[in-house]
Amino acid sequence: MRYISIFFLLVIAVACKQNSKGGPGENNVNKDTVFTINGTVNAAADNEIVVLQYLGIEKTDTAYIKGNNFTFKGSTPEPLMAILYLPQSITEQGVPLSFVVENASIHIEGQKDSVHLATVVGGIENTDYNALKKILKMYESKVKDLTAQAQKAQSTSDIGILQKLQGEYNQLMTERQEAIKQFVTENPTSIAGAYIVYQDLAQTMEHQSLDSIYQKFDPSISNTIYVTNLKNMLNVAQNTAIGQPAPDLTLNDVKGNPVSLSSLKGKYVLVDFWASWCGPCRQENPNVVSAYKQYKNKNFTVLGVSLDENKAAWLQAIQKDGLTWIHVSDLKGWKSGAAAQFGVQAIPANFLLNKEGIIIARDLRDVALNQKLEEVLAN
């Protein structure tokens, strides 16, 4: 008997996610035309590198520390989320520091061994984001507490406690979602709010609920990267919602032969997006294998769509995990056309189609996959 899934063992990331891509929009929320980021990292060594990575565009800047201090200068056509870290000390620091790069004077101060806890002062956007951070950290702390309890219950195979914790976690995530929604309602021009909704909530919320949050953003930021990406995601999500015909896709299989999704009509098909490098995907694979073995003779099959770039790694993972169904990939990673068609921003992700190619369920994990297949394939 499988024990209930310990869904919250990973506090922040429960899936392999794509970094936001795109280009700066036309709106400029701030009046300043340049930014200056002055930082102090106590106990840092001279000439140690500081990395500033922008989220939403493929751009990274670097600076060197002198006397515990560093400086970045530049200009951005719109505020952008960013992370900052010291590569030589990343093990000590933990997660990077996140903040908003906006055309303003920004000051960062922290310790070398905990840069992610550094204070960020300066700019309208960072004032808003600091408030949002407090909300997110409160829920992160509660999730960590549930995680510790779950690990203890898992070690003793206490299913009753695990089920109770599962319910508490679900309620906590609902409250977190509502808190973010309230933040957006009160701060409709917040770029950080738009980023969190796009990069976090959009992965789990139903189309209608997500659209209700999207509508709360002020028109003044409608052309910014994260709001634009969110709108595009909503458009794709509408086309891949339950009850909609699945987009057709044609990709090469492991031998280089083209396979189309439409060629599998007449069977129930699980379109399974994954990759060899995705830990959560590999952890979920045994569940898919179990479901496939149980239902493959009941007019059910799986189409594995890989977001790999390395063919050898892809093939090796297929063999190692015992994935005996059809596999396809364009080996373009996150630039996969199939991922774009289905609006996949995080993996593992899956879509269950009926015999007519209509989406009847999505993102079925663990026991939920078997339960749904039992429901539709019972006869």
Short mmCIF file of C-alpha atoms in Angstrom, two decimals:
data_model
loop_
_atom_site.label_atom_id
_atom_site.label_comp_id
_atom_site.label_asym_id
_atom_site.label_seq_id
_atom_site.Cartn_x
_atom_site.Cartn_y
_atom_site.Cartn_z
CA MET A 1 0.00 0.00 0.00
CA ARG A 2 1.33 3.42 -0.90
CA TYR A 3 1.48 5.95 1.87
CA ILE A 4 0.13 9.43 1.26
CA SER A 5 2.54 11.60 -0.72
CA ILE A 6 4.77 13.95 1.24
CA PHE A 7 3.97 16.84 -1.07
CA PHE A 8 5.60 19.47 1.11
CA LEU A 9 9.06 17.96 1.59
CA LEU A 10 10.29 20.61 -0.82
CA VAL A 11 9.34 23.89 0.79
CA ILE A 12 9.74 26.19 -2.19
CA ALA A 13 9.94 24.12 -5.38
CA VAL A 14 7.63 21.18 -5.94
CA ALA A 15 8.30 21.04 -9.66
CA CYS A 16 10.96 21.91 -12.18
CA LYS A 17 10.05 25.39 -13.37
CA GLN A 18 10.94 27.49 -16.35
CA ASN A 19 12.50 30.89 -15.80
CA SER A 20 10.38 33.69 -17.21
CA LYS A 21 11.40 34.71 -20.71
CA GLY A 22 10.50 37.77 -22.69
CA GLY A 23 11.52 41.35 -23.27
CA PRO A 24 10.87 44.61 -21.45
CA GLY A 25 7.53 46.23 -22.17
CA GLU A 26 6.81 49.81 -23.07
CA ASN A 27 5.64 51.01 -19.65
CA ASN A 28 8.00 52.77 -17.27
CA VAL A 29 6.46 52.97 -13.84
CA ASN A 30 9.27 55.04 -12.32
CA LYS A 31 10.24 58.55 -13.34
CA ASP A 32 13.98 58.01 -12.88
CA THR A 33 15.86 56.87 -15.96
CA VAL A 34 18.79 55.10 -14.28
CA PHE A 35 19.38 52.86 -11.29
CA THR A 36 22.24 52.64 -8.81
CA ILE A 37 22.55 49.61 -6.57
CA ASN A 38 25.01 50.11 -3.73
CA GLY A 39 25.58 47.03 -1.64
CA THR A 40 27.45 46.05 1.49
CA VAL A 41 28.26 42.41 2.21
CA ASN A 42 29.97 42.15 5.57
CA ALA A 43 32.81 39.59 5.88
CA ALA A 44 33.16 39.30 2.08
CA ALA A 45 36.60 39.10 0.50
CA ASP A 46 37.97 41.71 -1.87
CA ASN A 47 37.51 40.85 -5.55
CA GLU A 48 34.77 38.34 -4.78
CA ILE A 49 32.19 38.37 -7.57
CA VAL A 50 28.60 39.46 -7.06
CA VAL A 51 26.09 38.21 -9.65
CA LEU A 52 22.91 40.09 -10.52
CA GLN A 53 20.55 37.96 -12.60
CA TYR A 54 17.41 39.51 -14.05
CA LEU A 55 14.24 37.40 -14.10
CA GLY A 56 12.31 37.86 -17.31
CA ILE A 57 15.14 38.67 -19.68
CA GLU A 58 18.28 36.72 -20.47
CA LYS A 59 20.67 39.13 -18.82
CA THR A 60 23.22 38.85 -16.03
CA ASP A 61 25.52 41.54 -14.60
CA THR A 62 28.54 41.11 -12.33
CA ALA A 63 30.45 43.36 -9.96
CA TYR A 64 33.46 42.96 -7.67
CA ILE A 65 33.56 43.54 -3.94
CA LYS A 66 35.97 46.11 -2.57
CA GLY A 67 36.04 46.70 1.15
CA ASN A 68 32.79 44.78 1.60
CA ASN A 69 31.06 47.06 -0.94
CA PHE A 70 29.86 46.68 -4.54
CA THR A 71 27.95 48.80 -7.06
CA PHE A 72 25.75 48.19 -10.08
CA LYS A 73 24.65 51.00 -12.36
CA GLY A 74 22.37 50.91 -15.36
CA SER A 75 18.93 51.60 -16.72
CA THR A 76 15.84 49.46 -17.16
CA PRO A 77 12.80 50.33 -19.32
CA GLU A 78 10.60 48.69 -16.66
CA PRO A 79 11.08 47.28 -13.15
CA LEU A 80 12.41 43.72 -13.20
CA MET A 81 12.62 41.03 -10.57
CA ALA A 82 16.20 39.92 -9.95
CA ILE A 83 18.29 37.68 -7.77
CA LEU A 84 21.68 38.50 -6.30
CA TYR A 85 24.29 36.08 -4.97
CA LEU A 86 28.00 35.44 -4.48
CA PRO A 87 28.98 32.34 -6.52
CA GLN A 88 32.01 31.63 -4.34
CA SER A 89 29.82 31.49 -1.24
CA ILE A 90 26.57 30.06 -2.59
CA THR A 91 26.76 27.00 -0.28
CA GLU A 92 26.91 29.22 2.78
CA GLN A 93 24.26 31.66 1.55
CA GLY A 94 21.47 29.24 0.73
CA VAL A 95 18.94 30.75 -1.68
CA PRO A 96 19.81 34.03 -3.45
CA LEU A 97 18.47 37.44 -2.47
CA SER A 98 15.45 38.50 -4.51
CA PHE A 99 14.45 42.12 -5.08
CA VAL A 100 13.27 44.52 -7.78
CA VAL A 101 15.66 46.36 -10.07
CA GLU A 102 14.02 49.69 -10.82
CA ASN A 103 15.30 53.08 -11.87
CA ALA A 104 16.02 54.39 -8.39
CA SER A 105 18.76 54.48 -5.78
CA ILE A 106 18.78 51.08 -4.06
CA HIS A 107 20.85 49.99 -1.07
CA ILE A 108 21.48 46.39 -0.05
CA GLU A 109 23.13 45.34 3.19
CA GLY A 110 23.74 41.86 4.53
CA GLN A 111 26.18 39.19 5.63
CA LYS A 112 28.25 36.98 3.36
CA ASP A 113 26.87 33.77 4.85
CA SER A 114 23.23 34.91 4.54
CA VAL A 115 22.94 37.24 1.57
CA HIS A 116 19.36 36.06 1.02
CA LEU A 117 18.43 37.80 4.29
CA ALA A 118 19.95 41.14 3.31
CA THR A 119 17.84 44.28 3.65
CA VAL A 120 16.83 46.12 0.48
CA VAL A 121 15.88 49.78 0.68
CA GLY A 122 14.99 52.11 -2.17
CA GLY A 123 12.33 52.40 -4.84
CA ILE A 124 8.56 52.13 -4.83
CA GLU A 125 8.61 48.56 -6.11
CA ASN A 126 10.95 47.30 -3.41
CA THR A 127 8.80 48.88 -0.73
CA ASP A 128 5.86 46.86 -2.05
CA TYR A 129 7.95 43.71 -2.45
CA ASN A 130 9.30 43.91 1.09
CA ALA A 131 5.70 43.84 2.31
CA LEU A 132 4.93 40.86 0.07
CA LYS A 133 8.04 39.06 1.30
CA LYS A 134 6.77 39.21 4.87
CA ILE A 135 3.57 37.50 3.78
CA LEU A 136 5.41 34.80 1.83
CA LYS A 137 7.92 34.15 4.63
CA MET A 138 5.11 33.69 7.13
CA TYR A 139 3.63 30.89 5.03
CA GLU A 140 7.08 29.47 4.29
CA SER A 141 7.68 29.15 8.02
CA LYS A 142 4.38 27.31 8.48
CA VAL A 143 5.18 24.95 5.61
CA LYS A 144 8.56 24.16 7.15
CA ASP A 145 6.83 23.26 10.39
CA LEU A 146 4.42 20.94 8.55
CA THR A 147 7.36 19.44 6.66
CA ALA A 148 9.12 18.53 9.91
CA GLN A 149 5.94 16.91 11.23
CA ALA A 150 5.45 15.03 7.95
CA GLN A 151 8.98 13.67 7.98
CA LYS A 152 8.45 12.35 11.50
CA ALA A 153 5.10 10.78 10.58
CA GLN A 154 6.59 9.27 7.43
CA SER A 155 9.36 7.62 9.42
CA THR A 156 6.76 5.82 11.53
CA SER A 157 4.35 5.21 8.62
CA ASP A 158 1.62 7.02 10.53
CA ILE A 159 -0.98 7.39 7.74
CA GLY A 160 -3.52 9.08 9.99
CA ILE A 161 -1.15 11.91 10.88
CA LEU A 162 -0.04 12.24 7.26
CA GLN A 163 -3.63 12.61 6.11
CA LYS A 164 -4.24 15.24 8.77
CA LEU A 165 -1.12 17.14 7.71
CA GLN A 166 -2.20 16.87 4.08
CA GLY A 167 -5.43 18.66 4.95
CA GLU A 168 -3.57 21.32 6.92
CA TYR A 169 -1.21 21.87 4.02
CA ASN A 170 -4.05 22.22 1.51
CA GLN A 171 -5.77 24.75 3.76
CA LEU A 172 -2.50 26.64 4.23
CA MET A 173 -1.94 26.88 0.47
CA THR A 174 -5.50 28.15 0.01
CA GLU A 175 -4.89 30.84 2.62
CA ARG A 176 -1.57 31.75 0.98
CA GLN A 177 -3.27 32.08 -2.38
CA GLU A 178 -5.91 34.37 -0.90
CA ALA A 179 -3.23 36.46 0.83
CA ILE A 180 -1.41 37.02 -2.47
CA LYS A 181 -4.70 37.87 -4.15
CA GLN A 182 -5.42 40.42 -1.42
CA PHE A 183 -1.95 41.90 -1.86
CA VAL A 184 -2.55 42.37 -5.59
CA THR A 185 -5.94 43.94 -4.88
CA GLU A 186 -4.30 46.47 -2.57
CA ASN A 187 -1.20 46.95 -4.78
CA PRO A 188 -2.43 46.69 -8.40
CA THR A 189 0.73 48.27 -9.86
CA SER A 190 3.17 45.96 -8.05
CA ILE A 191 5.61 44.32 -10.44
CA ALA A 192 6.63 41.83 -7.73
CA GLY A 193 2.98 40.93 -7.26
CA ALA A 194 2.64 40.28 -10.98
CA TYR A 195 5.76 38.12 -10.95
CA ILE A 196 4.61 36.00 -8.00
CA VAL A 197 1.19 35.46 -9.57
CA TYR A 198 2.75 34.47 -12.91
CA GLN A 199 5.60 32.34 -11.59
CA ASP A 200 3.84 30.79 -8.60
CA LEU A 201 0.04 30.87 -8.53
CA ALA A 202 -0.38 30.41 -12.27
CA GLN A 203 1.01 26.89 -11.96
CA THR A 204 -1.78 25.66 -9.72
CA MET A 205 -4.83 27.92 -10.08
CA GLU A 206 -7.83 27.23 -12.27
CA HIS A 207 -8.25 29.51 -15.28
CA GLN A 208 -11.21 31.44 -13.89
CA SER A 209 -9.58 32.14 -10.52
CA LEU A 210 -6.33 33.19 -12.15
CA ASP A 211 -8.15 35.48 -14.56
CA SER A 212 -9.91 37.17 -11.64
CA ILE A 213 -6.49 38.10 -10.22
CA TYR A 214 -5.19 39.19 -13.63
CA GLN A 215 -8.10 41.62 -13.94
CA LYS A 216 -6.98 43.38 -10.75
CA PHE A 217 -3.69 44.61 -12.23
CA ASP A 218 -3.69 48.28 -13.16
CA PRO A 219 -3.66 49.10 -16.91
CA SER A 220 -0.44 51.08 -16.35
CA ILE A 221 1.52 47.80 -16.07
CA SER A 222 -0.40 45.87 -18.73
CA ASN A 223 2.58 45.84 -21.12
CA THR A 224 5.19 44.79 -18.56
CA ILE A 225 6.83 41.40 -18.90
CA TYR A 226 5.16 39.48 -16.12
CA VAL A 227 1.64 40.77 -16.78
CA THR A 228 2.07 40.10 -20.50
CA ASN A 229 3.35 36.58 -19.78
CA LEU A 230 0.43 36.02 -17.45
CA LYS A 231 -2.03 37.10 -20.13
CA ASN A 232 -0.40 34.80 -22.68
CA MET A 233 -0.57 31.94 -20.18
CA LEU A 234 -4.25 32.62 -19.60
CA ASN A 235 -4.90 32.49 -23.35
CA VAL A 236 -3.13 29.12 -23.66
CA ALA A 237 -4.76 27.81 -20.47
CA GLN A 238 -8.17 28.60 -21.89
CA ASN A 239 -7.33 26.42 -24.89
CA THR A 240 -6.03 23.57 -22.71
CA ALA A 241 -8.72 23.65 -20.05
CA ILE A 242 -10.68 20.53 -19.14
CA GLY A 243 -13.33 19.97 -21.79
CA GLN A 244 -11.26 21.45 -24.62
CA PRO A 245 -9.80 19.46 -27.55
CA ALA A 246 -6.09 18.96 -26.94
CA PRO A 247 -3.77 20.82 -29.32
CA ASP A 248 -2.24 18.45 -31.83
CA LEU A 249 1.51 18.05 -31.74
CA THR A 250 3.99 16.21 -33.91
CA LEU A 251 7.47 15.40 -32.63
CA ASN A 252 10.11 12.81 -33.39
CA ASP A 253 10.33 9.65 -31.32
CA VAL A 254 13.54 8.12 -30.00
CA LYS A 255 14.36 6.75 -33.48
CA GLY A 256 13.73 10.06 -35.23
CA ASN A 257 10.32 9.12 -36.64
CA PRO A 258 7.52 11.72 -36.42
CA VAL A 259 4.63 10.88 -34.10
CA SER A 260 1.48 12.98 -33.86
CA LEU A 261 -0.80 13.11 -30.86
CA SER A 262 -3.84 12.89 -33.14
CA SER A 263 -2.65 9.46 -34.34
CA LEU A 264 -3.47 8.12 -30.88
CA LYS A 265 -7.16 9.05 -31.03
CA GLY A 266 -9.36 6.13 -30.11
CA LYS A 267 -7.40 5.57 -26.88
CA TYR A 268 -7.27 7.32 -23.56
CA VAL A 269 -3.91 9.12 -23.63
CA LEU A 270 -1.84 10.62 -20.84
CA VAL A 271 0.33 13.34 -22.39
CA ASP A 272 3.17 13.39 -19.87
CA PHE A 273 5.66 16.31 -19.91
CA TRP A 274 8.92 15.50 -18.13
CA ALA A 275 12.73 15.58 -18.49
CA SER A 276 15.67 13.45 -17.41
CA TRP A 277 17.11 16.35 -15.39
CA CYS A 278 13.89 17.02 -13.47
CA GLY A 279 14.04 15.40 -10.00
CA PRO A 280 10.29 15.62 -9.26
CA CYS A 281 9.59 14.08 -12.69
CA ARG A 282 11.85 11.12 -11.99
CA GLN A 283 10.21 10.68 -8.58
CA GLU A 284 6.78 10.61 -10.23
CA ASN A 285 7.79 8.19 -13.00
CA PRO A 286 7.18 5.02 -10.92
CA ASN A 287 3.56 6.10 -10.44
CA VAL A 288 3.11 6.52 -14.19
CA VAL A 289 4.78 3.15 -14.80
CA SER A 290 2.41 1.50 -12.34
CA ALA A 291 -0.64 3.10 -13.97
CA TYR A 292 0.54 2.15 -17.45
CA LYS A 293 1.07 -1.50 -16.51
CA GLN A 294 -2.36 -1.66 -14.89
CA TYR A 295 -4.36 -0.02 -17.68
CA LYS A 296 -2.41 -0.49 -20.94
CA ASN A 297 -4.70 -3.35 -21.93
CA LYS A 298 -7.80 -1.22 -21.31
CA ASN A 299 -7.38 1.16 -24.23
CA PHE A 300 -4.94 3.43 -22.37
CA THR A 301 -1.49 4.65 -23.31
CA VAL A 302 1.06 7.31 -22.43
CA LEU A 303 2.82 9.79 -24.69
CA GLY A 304 5.97 11.01 -22.99
CA VAL A 305 7.01 14.50 -24.10
CA SER A 306 10.52 15.32 -22.94
CA LEU A 307 11.93 18.79 -22.37
CA ASP A 308 15.45 17.45 -22.62
CA GLU A 309 18.20 18.89 -24.78
CA ASN A 310 20.63 16.02 -24.40
CA LYS A 311 19.41 12.98 -26.31
CA ALA A 312 21.73 10.54 -24.57
CA ALA A 313 20.50 11.64 -21.13
CA TRP A 314 16.89 11.38 -22.34
CA LEU A 315 17.33 7.84 -23.65
CA GLN A 316 19.23 6.75 -20.55
CA ALA A 317 16.46 8.02 -18.26
CA ILE A 318 13.81 6.21 -20.32
CA GLN A 319 15.69 2.93 -19.92
CA LYS A 320 16.61 3.40 -16.28
CA ASP A 321 13.06 4.34 -15.21
CA GLY A 322 11.46 1.57 -17.29
CA LEU A 323 9.27 3.89 -19.37
CA THR A 324 8.01 1.52 -22.06
CA TRP A 325 5.52 3.79 -23.85
CA ILE A 326 5.99 6.16 -26.81
CA HIS A 327 8.43 9.02 -26.23
CA VAL A 328 8.89 12.17 -28.31
CA SER A 329 10.96 15.33 -28.07
CA ASP A 330 12.31 18.16 -30.18
CA LEU A 331 15.28 18.34 -27.76
CA LYS A 332 14.82 22.08 -27.32
CA GLY A 333 14.33 22.10 -23.56
CA TRP A 334 12.08 24.91 -22.38
CA LYS A 335 11.91 26.22 -25.94
CA SER A 336 9.91 23.15 -26.94
CA GLY A 337 7.02 23.99 -29.22
CA ALA A 338 4.91 21.32 -27.51
CA ALA A 339 5.39 22.95 -24.10
CA ALA A 340 4.26 26.27 -25.57
CA GLN A 341 1.20 24.65 -27.17
CA PHE A 342 0.08 23.21 -23.85
CA GLY A 343 1.18 26.17 -21.75
CA VAL A 344 3.56 24.05 -19.69
CA GLN A 345 5.62 26.24 -17.36
CA ALA A 346 6.61 23.59 -14.83
CA ILE A 347 7.18 19.85 -14.94
CA PRO A 348 6.06 17.22 -14.25
CA ALA A 349 2.82 18.15 -15.99
CA ASN A 350 0.28 15.91 -17.67
CA PHE A 351 -3.02 15.99 -19.55
CA LEU A 352 -5.43 13.04 -19.72
CA LEU A 353 -7.35 12.83 -23.01
CA ASN A 354 -10.39 10.72 -23.78
CA LYS A 355 -10.80 8.66 -26.96
CA GLU A 356 -11.89 11.77 -28.88
CA GLY A 357 -8.83 13.75 -27.85
CA ILE A 358 -10.70 15.92 -25.33
CA ILE A 359 -8.88 16.92 -22.15
CA ILE A 360 -10.70 15.33 -19.22
CA ALA A 361 -8.14 15.88 -16.44
CA ARG A 362 -4.72 17.43 -15.92
CA ASP A 363 -1.77 17.35 -13.53
CA LEU A 364 -2.69 13.99 -12.02
CA ARG A 365 -0.07 12.93 -9.49
CA ASP A 366 0.47 9.84 -7.39
CA VAL A 367 -2.81 8.18 -6.32
CA ALA A 368 -4.88 10.78 -8.18
CA LEU A 369 -3.74 9.32 -11.51
CA ASN A 370 -4.84 5.80 -10.62
CA GLN A 371 -8.10 7.04 -9.18
CA LYS A 372 -8.99 8.91 -12.37
CA LEU A 373 -8.02 6.03 -14.63
CA GLU A 374 -10.05 3.64 -12.52
CA GLU A 375 -12.99 5.99 -12.85
CA VAL A 376 -12.89 6.32 -16.65
CA LEU A 377 -11.66 2.83 -17.49
CA ALA A 378 -13.71 0.83 -15.01
CA ASN A 379 -15.84 -0.87 -17.68
#
